[in-house]
Amino acid sequence: MLRTARLAALALLVSFTIACQPAPPAAPAAGATPAIDRDLLDVTVARLHQLYDTKTYTVTQVVQWHLDRIDRYNDVYGAIEQVYRTDALAEAARQDAAATGAAGGAASRGALWGVPIVIKANTSIAGKVTTAGWAGFTKPGHELVAPKDATIVAKFKAAGAIILGHTNMPDLANSDTNRSTSFGRTGNAYDVRFSPGGSSGGTVTAVAANFAVLGNGTDTGNSIRMPAATSALVGVYPTRGLVSIAGIAPLDWLLDNTGPIARTTDDAAIALAVMTGADALDARTAEAPADAQAGPFAPALGAATLKGKRFAVPAFILAGDGVPFHGIPADVPPAAAETLRTAANMPLTPATREVFLRAVEQLRSAGATVIIDNAVLPVDFARTASRVATYAYMRDGTERFLGTFGPPAYRSADAYLAAVGAPLFTSSIGTEDHFRLLGGVRIDQRLFATDPEAERDYHAPRRATLAAYLGTMDRLTLDGYVYPAIQMPPPDETMPQDGRLSEGPHSATSWVNMIGVPAIVVPAGTYPDGLPFGLEFSGRPWRDGDLLGIARAWEQVGARRVPPTLVDRGLLPTTPARVK
């Protein structure tokens, strides 16, 4: 009876909303582009709200337009793993009905009211399966159905955003490209044969392809910033602690972060302001000082300028000096540690160096000073950062997540093993031999809060790395650092990369995660083949607004984003049948 009553109420709400909707736009002449296509392609949050205020479109029409694009193109590009069509349309109908009521004015709306968004598949949405890209969380009868929303999802919903679906990602975010065992491959919106990067490649392709206005990504070593760079988008890695990661299935919880992915800095700033705030489920959010810039960010964006700004280019990035993922514990002797570190070296390709240096000249032409000097964060910085070791605490992070956001059948790694008869994904419990056996040292899993080695392996080298980063900023009176977001162009995934199946593009930016400073990627031109290049800026912790202002100033002088031309047939099989 209760279900019947709810369905009847929903039907009445939808009928009322349809009756109150303006007439749909007139059909275009043969061969003409429909007005709604022109209005909504690359639409911004501000422009979308104008279209709502003038009653040009209803929320339902906007949501349906985005769902239609998903229906037409997602089988080719594989960006969205689960489409929440019924929920999205019901929420759109509810918002349309509310907009016609006495309290339906713009002043009562949240910052993302009526804005279609997507959520990365490792981020919990109440009642939905958190696949995190891994088939192990989709086993029939053992699905990881989220008992409640991740903190940022609750904030998005409260701000009026409409969630269209969960985006594809590699298993537990553990890859630089975007292939998952739960769904398949995601292609680059600019050319489906090429990688969109990982692990937020699903969100990136969805936003670039106009399947949604914006979305969230997660970033453990580059996974917001590197994918954003492949697809001419803005990707924000906030100061760690500005935004809660509670409810996000971890890769490495001491390095993990979440932030917005959008087509403009303004939209990214709006989304970031929605996402920020203290959260009892994430202790790092309690570290925010009273003067942390947490939004709204309009003052910083309005004052945006590059004139007089000072930046420096980290020398170790141009040299391709490596910082191994998860770091190297103090027990590994120096000689062995250096061997491991140099094995992670990643040269900057000539094509990337060329397009980066063009961007540097654009910065200088806009009135900024850009220092390129071998003394700016040299190889010693990479060596120090490499000692921020986190692999011993992988299982600890997984247990924390499952304890609150796991299903009743398994709230721990052991419970998963007992329920399913197979262990959790190897990175989730720290059983990858190439990480746990380093330089003759075995890394056993430990609890971070009580581990006596945490000071030596994590806290002390992290402080030293942050001190070197900030000390150089102070010495050179810098506003930030600037560097390529990726060391290479996006690879063609129909071709071998380094003699084997492509593992995606790679970056030299995991040090950002190790010290938790804010960073942002912005579109900065294209390679000769037309694929995008992304420029990354990093700044001072808790000054995220200043960094957004720099990015917005760059948008005024840098290359304009050109939306991709999509195809509705692909040369490659990408995904299995969509989950409706």
XYZ file of C-alpha atoms in Angstrom:
580
model
C 0.000 0.000 0.000
C 2.797 2.390 0.891
C 4.561 1.733 -2.423
C 1.274 2.228 -4.321
C 0.618 5.502 -2.540
C 4.117 6.751 -3.318
C 3.772 5.848 -6.998
C 0.415 7.605 -7.162
C 1.870 10.701 -5.526
C 4.799 10.685 -7.939
C 2.457 10.330 -10.919
C 0.394 13.275 -9.680
C 3.550 15.343 -9.203
C 4.791 14.566 -12.718
C 1.362 15.341 -14.235
C 1.234 18.650 -12.390
C 4.761 19.525 -13.514
C 4.036 18.737 -17.148
C 0.902 20.876 -17.046
C 2.932 23.812 -15.710
C 5.780 23.499 -18.196
C 6.190 25.989 -21.005
C 5.573 24.679 -24.470
C 8.616 22.903 -25.875
C 10.735 24.858 -28.337
C 9.420 24.864 -31.888
C 10.813 22.144 -34.121
C 13.796 23.402 -36.122
C 13.775 23.658 -39.871
C 15.271 20.709 -41.725
C 19.047 20.674 -41.267
C 19.005 23.347 -38.552
C 20.444 22.833 -35.074
C 17.683 22.821 -32.449
C 17.785 25.813 -30.114
C 18.117 23.571 -27.068
C 21.269 22.021 -28.544
C 22.794 25.453 -29.064
C 21.745 26.615 -25.605
C 22.878 23.590 -23.612
C 26.082 22.570 -25.373
C 28.867 23.566 -22.950
C 26.309 25.442 -20.834
C 27.642 26.905 -17.580
C 25.884 26.873 -14.234
C 25.226 30.614 -14.403
C 23.819 30.419 -17.927
C 21.678 27.419 -17.049
C 20.157 29.325 -14.149
C 19.408 32.224 -16.509
C 17.591 29.814 -18.816
C 15.556 28.581 -15.857
C 14.794 32.097 -14.634
C 13.493 33.130 -18.058
C 11.476 29.892 -18.237
C 13.203 29.001 -21.496
C 13.510 25.396 -20.295
C 12.338 23.339 -17.367
C 14.647 21.228 -15.281
C 13.000 18.157 -16.774
C 13.817 19.311 -20.300
C 17.452 19.955 -19.369
C 17.830 16.605 -17.633
C 16.181 14.813 -20.552
C 18.529 16.539 -23.020
C 21.528 15.211 -21.117
C 20.007 11.731 -20.812
C 19.381 11.725 -24.562
C 23.066 12.431 -25.171
C 24.000 9.593 -22.839
C 21.644 7.280 -24.739
C 23.152 8.287 -28.070
C 26.854 8.287 -27.255
C 27.617 6.386 -24.056
C 27.877 2.990 -25.748
C 30.763 4.400 -27.783
C 32.570 6.400 -25.092
C 31.787 4.299 -22.013
C 31.773 7.213 -19.610
C 28.823 6.317 -17.390
C 28.554 2.903 -15.798
C 25.162 3.281 -14.119
C 22.505 5.718 -15.375
C 19.980 6.763 -12.733
C 17.314 7.836 -15.193
C 14.223 7.321 -13.065
C 15.700 9.062 -10.026
C 16.989 11.982 -12.088
C 13.690 12.594 -13.857
C 11.749 12.304 -10.610
C 14.017 14.875 -8.940
C 13.728 17.141 -11.978
C 9.928 16.895 -11.793
C 10.035 17.697 -8.097
C 12.171 20.773 -8.711
C 9.925 21.939 -11.542
C 6.869 21.579 -9.317
C 8.596 23.463 -6.499
C 9.597 26.251 -8.898
C 5.937 26.978 -9.631
C 5.022 27.286 -5.966
C 4.979 30.355 -3.785
C 8.449 29.633 -2.425
C 9.911 28.715 -5.779
C 11.941 31.864 -6.404
C 15.597 31.852 -7.372
C 16.613 33.102 -3.928
C 15.450 29.843 -2.357
C 17.493 27.644 -4.675
C 20.813 26.001 -3.920
C 23.963 26.891 -5.827
C 23.586 23.849 -8.115
C 19.787 23.842 -8.395
C 18.713 21.986 -11.529
C 22.294 21.242 -12.582
C 22.830 17.721 -14.009
C 25.976 16.167 -12.570
C 27.762 12.814 -12.464
C 29.470 11.069 -9.562
C 32.549 8.862 -9.771
C 31.802 5.176 -9.133
C 33.895 5.017 -5.941
C 31.720 7.688 -4.285
C 28.766 6.391 -2.262
C 25.203 7.250 -3.289
C 22.611 5.898 -0.873
C 20.878 2.806 -2.245
C 23.192 2.500 -5.257
C 26.037 0.076 -5.891
C 29.453 1.587 -5.231
C 31.332 -0.469 -7.798
C 34.593 1.507 -7.571
C 35.160 -0.026 -11.007
C 35.713 -3.492 -9.543
C 33.685 -6.566 -10.459
C 34.133 -7.821 -6.891
C 31.680 -5.204 -5.622
C 29.058 -6.235 -8.204
C 28.830 -9.968 -7.490
C 25.140 -10.953 -7.437
C 23.951 -11.065 -3.868
C 27.119 -9.371 -2.601
C 26.887 -5.915 -4.194
C 28.327 -2.994 -2.259
C 25.048 -1.103 -1.891
C 25.777 2.163 -0.102
C 23.839 2.568 3.145
C 24.075 6.355 2.884
C 25.486 9.171 0.812
C 29.125 10.158 0.830
C 29.511 13.554 2.486
C 30.026 15.362 -0.816
C 27.027 13.621 -2.392
C 24.835 14.833 0.462
C 26.187 18.338 -0.116
C 25.545 18.154 -3.868
C 21.971 17.021 -3.271
C 21.386 19.761 -0.697
C 22.608 22.317 -3.240
C 20.010 21.097 -5.771
C 22.249 19.115 -8.116
C 20.617 16.268 -10.039
C 22.705 13.099 -10.212
C 22.492 11.378 -13.593
C 24.753 8.435 -12.869
C 27.946 6.866 -11.612
C 30.934 7.257 -13.933
C 33.278 4.482 -15.000
C 36.727 4.176 -13.428
C 39.543 1.614 -13.232
C 39.402 -0.938 -10.435
C 39.689 0.900 -7.115
C 41.194 3.868 -9.020
C 44.447 1.954 -9.391
C 45.418 2.934 -12.957
C 46.391 5.858 -15.159
C 43.925 4.793 -17.835
C 40.219 3.990 -17.576
C 39.460 0.283 -17.889
C 37.325 -1.449 -15.278
C 36.406 -5.042 -14.600
C 32.899 -3.927 -13.648
C 32.094 -2.135 -16.924
C 34.785 -1.792 -19.568
C 36.809 0.946 -21.215
C 36.237 4.698 -21.365
C 37.428 6.550 -24.464
C 38.568 10.147 -24.852
C 35.758 12.470 -25.939
C 38.094 14.109 -28.470
C 38.997 10.797 -30.085
C 37.573 7.593 -28.676
C 40.685 5.634 -29.656
C 42.759 7.647 -27.184
C 42.914 7.454 -23.399
C 41.074 10.008 -21.267
C 43.459 9.179 -18.440
C 42.552 7.646 -15.130
C 41.202 7.199 -12.692
C 38.591 9.938 -13.147
C 38.407 9.343 -16.890
C 34.708 8.477 -16.753
C 33.788 11.800 -15.179
C 36.127 13.640 -17.533
C 34.652 12.095 -20.675
C 31.096 12.599 -19.387
C 31.669 16.308 -18.728
C 33.669 16.893 -21.928
C 30.979 15.134 -23.968
C 28.155 17.154 -22.363
C 26.597 14.158 -20.653
C 26.553 16.379 -17.543
C 27.502 19.933 -16.605
C 30.097 18.862 -14.046
C 31.086 16.011 -11.752
C 33.444 14.894 -9.042
C 36.732 13.135 -9.449
C 39.073 11.574 -6.936
C 42.832 11.987 -6.923
C 45.453 9.808 -5.216
C 48.427 10.605 -7.433
C 47.077 12.638 -10.381
C 43.600 11.213 -10.974
C 41.610 14.446 -11.227
C 44.294 16.560 -12.821
C 45.784 14.200 -15.384
C 42.409 13.169 -16.906
C 41.203 16.791 -16.965
C 44.309 17.659 -18.961
C 43.509 15.071 -21.645
C 40.093 16.576 -22.323
C 40.327 20.385 -22.093
C 38.667 20.581 -18.683
C 39.261 22.261 -15.341
C 40.189 19.796 -12.609
C 40.641 20.870 -8.983
C 42.673 19.107 -6.311
C 41.726 21.103 -3.184
C 43.923 21.528 -0.162
C 43.603 18.142 1.538
C 41.140 18.680 4.380
C 39.106 21.383 2.675
C 36.737 18.699 1.355
C 35.724 15.484 3.117
C 36.541 12.146 1.484
C 34.143 10.220 3.749
C 32.130 7.739 1.729
C 34.697 7.352 -1.038
C 36.147 3.865 -1.472
C 39.870 4.452 -0.919
C 42.864 3.678 -3.025
C 45.358 5.130 -0.523
C 43.403 7.112 2.052
C 46.436 9.114 3.189
C 46.841 10.420 -0.365
C 43.211 10.386 -1.562
C 41.276 13.573 -2.252
C 38.167 14.629 -4.135
C 37.315 17.745 -6.091
C 35.268 19.068 -8.992
C 35.757 18.535 -12.707
C 34.098 21.162 -14.896
C 34.351 22.981 -18.206
C 35.104 26.380 -16.673
C 36.834 27.720 -13.596
C 33.646 29.508 -12.530
C 31.719 26.223 -12.494
C 34.541 24.455 -10.679
C 34.561 27.223 -8.062
C 30.801 26.926 -7.506
C 31.049 23.159 -7.112
C 34.073 23.362 -4.812
C 32.280 25.832 -2.524
C 29.406 23.347 -2.256
C 31.777 20.474 -1.444
C 33.797 22.141 1.335
C 33.268 21.910 5.080
C 34.214 20.102 8.269
C 33.062 16.514 8.658
C 33.302 14.341 11.756
C 33.895 11.336 9.484
C 37.105 12.839 8.077
C 39.582 14.063 10.681
C 41.639 15.961 8.102
C 38.796 18.460 7.675
C 39.340 19.583 11.269
C 42.796 20.860 10.280
C 41.419 23.793 8.282
C 42.552 27.079 9.835
C 40.078 29.859 10.539
C 41.300 31.835 7.532
C 41.093 28.969 5.028
C 39.515 30.052 1.770
C 36.448 27.814 1.581
C 34.089 29.739 -0.688
C 32.189 31.427 -2.019
C 35.085 32.183 -4.315
C 33.543 35.035 -6.306
C 35.872 37.730 -4.852
C 38.976 35.779 -5.864
C 37.592 35.122 -9.327
C 36.510 38.705 -9.827
C 39.976 39.999 -8.992
C 41.682 37.477 -11.247
C 44.767 38.728 -13.063
C 48.119 37.366 -14.167
C 49.822 40.726 -14.260
C 52.510 40.827 -11.590
C 52.071 37.185 -10.611
C 55.207 35.114 -10.055
C 55.514 31.414 -10.856
C 58.338 28.895 -10.990
C 58.673 25.582 -12.820
C 59.767 22.592 -10.688
C 63.064 21.447 -12.179
C 62.547 17.795 -11.261
C 59.396 17.643 -13.423
C 61.182 19.008 -16.494
C 64.004 16.536 -15.818
C 61.550 13.658 -15.406
C 62.816 12.703 -11.941
C 60.588 10.111 -10.322
C 58.566 10.067 -7.105
C 57.309 6.474 -6.632
C 53.623 5.984 -5.896
C 53.008 5.257 -2.173
C 56.605 6.303 -1.412
C 59.550 4.381 0.071
C 59.742 3.568 3.822
C 62.697 4.693 5.904
C 63.844 1.076 6.399
C 64.824 0.839 2.726
C 68.545 1.744 2.530
C 69.480 4.892 0.568
C 71.082 3.072 -2.372
C 68.093 0.766 -2.809
C 65.719 3.691 -2.366
C 67.483 5.626 -5.121
C 67.223 2.632 -7.437
C 63.493 2.444 -6.763
C 63.063 6.184 -7.201
C 64.892 6.382 -10.518
C 62.876 3.427 -11.787
C 59.912 5.808 -11.568
C 61.641 8.417 -13.744
C 59.385 9.674 -16.506
C 60.908 11.920 -19.179
C 58.937 14.870 -20.472
C 58.268 14.136 -24.134
C 59.471 16.705 -26.695
C 55.882 17.342 -27.839
C 54.764 18.107 -24.304
C 57.786 20.287 -23.585
C 57.052 22.314 -26.717
C 53.399 22.994 -25.946
C 54.234 23.703 -22.281
C 56.855 26.293 -23.194
C 54.308 27.974 -25.477
C 52.000 28.244 -22.476
C 54.839 29.734 -20.426
C 55.301 32.433 -23.061
C 51.575 33.186 -22.912
C 51.856 33.635 -19.154
C 54.754 36.008 -19.625
C 52.893 37.930 -22.312
C 50.021 38.382 -19.847
C 52.380 40.069 -17.375
C 53.432 37.127 -15.205
C 56.997 36.214 -14.296
C 57.867 32.547 -14.849
C 61.177 31.303 -13.428
C 62.777 28.273 -15.047
C 65.909 27.337 -13.112
C 67.528 24.037 -12.161
C 67.610 25.171 -8.515
C 63.794 25.297 -8.265
C 62.647 22.085 -6.574
C 65.519 19.994 -7.973
C 66.046 16.244 -7.737
C 66.609 16.507 -3.967
C 62.969 17.541 -3.637
C 61.926 14.374 -5.462
C 64.134 12.308 -3.128
C 62.557 13.865 -0.033
C 59.018 13.434 -1.352
C 59.756 9.813 -2.205
C 60.174 9.014 1.488
C 56.544 9.873 2.300
C 55.543 6.214 2.658
C 51.883 5.200 2.888
C 51.538 1.604 1.688
C 51.527 0.128 5.201
C 48.131 1.716 5.819
C 46.146 0.624 2.780
C 44.016 -1.921 4.640
C 43.442 0.565 7.467
C 41.797 2.948 5.015
C 39.651 0.205 3.520
C 38.460 -0.898 6.959
C 37.533 2.693 7.810
C 35.472 2.982 4.643
C 33.669 -0.346 4.911
C 32.949 0.186 8.601
C 30.644 3.100 7.766
C 29.811 2.821 4.077
C 29.903 -0.924 3.487
C 26.757 -3.072 3.270
C 25.574 -5.000 6.363
C 27.057 -8.248 5.002
C 30.617 -6.951 5.050
C 31.870 -4.072 7.132
C 35.498 -5.254 7.029
C 37.969 -7.013 4.754
C 37.607 -10.257 6.704
C 33.822 -10.063 6.514
C 34.040 -9.597 2.749
C 36.228 -12.678 2.450
C 33.807 -14.689 4.586
C 30.733 -13.495 2.691
C 32.061 -13.724 -0.860
C 34.688 -16.452 -0.554
C 37.377 -14.298 -2.200
C 39.559 -11.466 -0.900
C 39.140 -7.785 -1.597
C 41.017 -6.146 -4.457
C 44.754 -6.405 -3.812
C 45.426 -2.683 -3.459
C 42.586 -2.405 -0.932
C 44.314 -4.708 1.531
C 47.963 -4.059 0.684
C 48.847 -7.395 -0.901
C 50.557 -6.218 -4.102
C 54.048 -7.713 -3.995
C 55.576 -4.982 -6.148
C 54.608 -2.467 -3.436
C 54.886 -4.481 -0.222
C 58.314 -5.932 -1.056
C 60.614 -2.937 -1.605
C 64.392 -2.924 -1.620
C 64.591 -6.072 0.498
C 62.049 -4.725 3.019
C 58.610 -6.270 3.562
C 55.833 -3.790 4.304
C 53.205 -5.291 6.580
C 49.819 -3.653 7.082
C 49.446 -1.587 10.249
C 47.028 0.831 11.930
C 48.061 4.394 11.200
C 46.842 5.896 14.482
C 48.883 3.554 16.669
C 51.883 2.770 14.482
C 55.149 3.988 16.083
C 56.757 4.065 12.630
C 54.209 6.562 11.246
C 56.269 9.535 12.416
C 59.419 8.314 10.661
C 57.734 6.957 7.507
C 55.007 9.541 6.941
C 54.811 12.614 9.157
C 58.480 13.658 9.191
C 59.178 13.301 5.450
C 55.841 14.961 4.680
C 56.786 17.964 6.838
C 60.187 18.151 5.188
C 58.716 18.032 1.678
C 56.127 20.702 2.479
C 58.832 22.878 4.040
C 60.943 22.648 0.869
C 57.907 23.498 -1.261
C 56.896 26.520 0.836
C 60.468 27.602 1.490
C 61.078 27.995 -2.235
C 57.833 29.938 -2.581
C 58.945 32.302 0.170
C 62.487 32.682 -1.149
C 61.317 33.548 -4.661
C 58.118 35.342 -3.532
C 56.016 33.035 -5.691
C 52.279 32.967 -6.198
C 52.545 29.354 -7.271
C 54.224 26.728 -9.391
C 53.365 25.894 -12.997
C 54.166 22.716 -14.921
C 52.700 20.219 -17.399
C 49.883 18.162 -15.913
C 51.104 15.107 -17.855
C 54.559 14.125 -19.072
C 53.216 12.993 -22.474
C 50.258 13.332 -24.850
C 47.276 10.993 -24.362
C 48.201 7.641 -25.959
C 46.317 5.858 -28.716
C 44.941 2.770 -26.990
C 44.698 0.836 -30.246
C 48.508 0.782 -30.291
C 51.086 -0.661 -27.868
C 52.635 1.753 -25.391
C 56.219 0.952 -24.413
C 55.821 -2.454 -26.031
C 52.672 -3.488 -24.142
C 49.003 -2.687 -23.740
C 48.608 1.014 -23.063
C 48.562 1.895 -19.388
C 47.394 5.421 -20.061
C 49.243 8.730 -19.932
C 51.402 9.363 -16.880
C 52.231 12.404 -14.794
C 54.910 13.504 -12.338
C 52.494 15.068 -9.878
C 51.939 12.541 -7.064
C 54.035 14.746 -4.767
C 51.048 17.110 -4.609
C 49.083 14.371 -2.852
C 51.958 13.657 -0.490
C 51.906 17.205 0.916
C 48.237 18.009 0.281
C 48.648 21.429 -1.326
C 46.001 22.716 -3.770
C 46.486 22.277 -7.506
C 44.362 22.997 -10.549
C 44.548 22.007 -14.212
C 43.271 24.259 -16.992
C 43.072 23.812 -20.777
C 46.162 25.259 -22.454
C 46.085 24.447 -26.149
C 46.386 21.315 -28.222
C 48.921 18.937 -29.655
C 49.348 18.789 -33.455
C 46.817 15.922 -33.625
C 44.170 18.084 -31.943
C 44.189 16.377 -28.547
C 44.191 18.750 -25.569
C 47.110 19.802 -23.399
C 46.561 20.790 -19.764
C 48.554 23.228 -17.653
C 48.788 22.697 -13.893
C 49.217 25.333 -11.191
C 49.803 24.601 -7.511
C 49.707 27.050 -4.645
C 49.764 27.553 -0.894
C 47.678 25.317 1.343
C 44.267 26.686 2.305
C 44.511 29.459 -0.342
C 42.350 27.617 -2.849
C 40.510 30.785 -3.839
C 43.762 32.447 -4.877
C 44.573 29.443 -7.049
C 41.120 29.508 -8.649
C 41.684 33.181 -9.402
C 44.944 32.371 -11.180
C 43.185 29.693 -13.221
C 40.387 32.066 -14.165
C 42.892 34.717 -15.206
C 44.557 32.121 -17.422
C 41.191 31.369 -19.038
C 41.043 34.983 -20.211
C 44.341 34.749 -22.108
C 44.793 31.054 -22.878
C 43.375 28.994 -25.702
C 39.589 28.725 -25.654
C 38.066 25.338 -25.040
C 36.555 23.784 -28.145
C 33.973 21.062 -27.428
C 34.648 17.680 -29.022
C 32.734 16.363 -32.007
C 31.253 13.058 -30.907
C 30.595 9.969 -32.984
C 27.723 7.567 -32.402
C 29.617 4.586 -33.765
C 33.022 3.523 -32.494
C 35.872 1.675 -34.120
C 36.453 -0.191 -30.863
C 34.152 -2.148 -28.574
C 34.134 -0.227 -25.301
C 31.549 -1.368 -22.828
C 28.980 -4.071 -22.214
C 25.295 -3.189 -22.361
C 24.516 -0.126 -20.296
C 23.090 -0.538 -16.827
C 19.828 1.390 -16.924
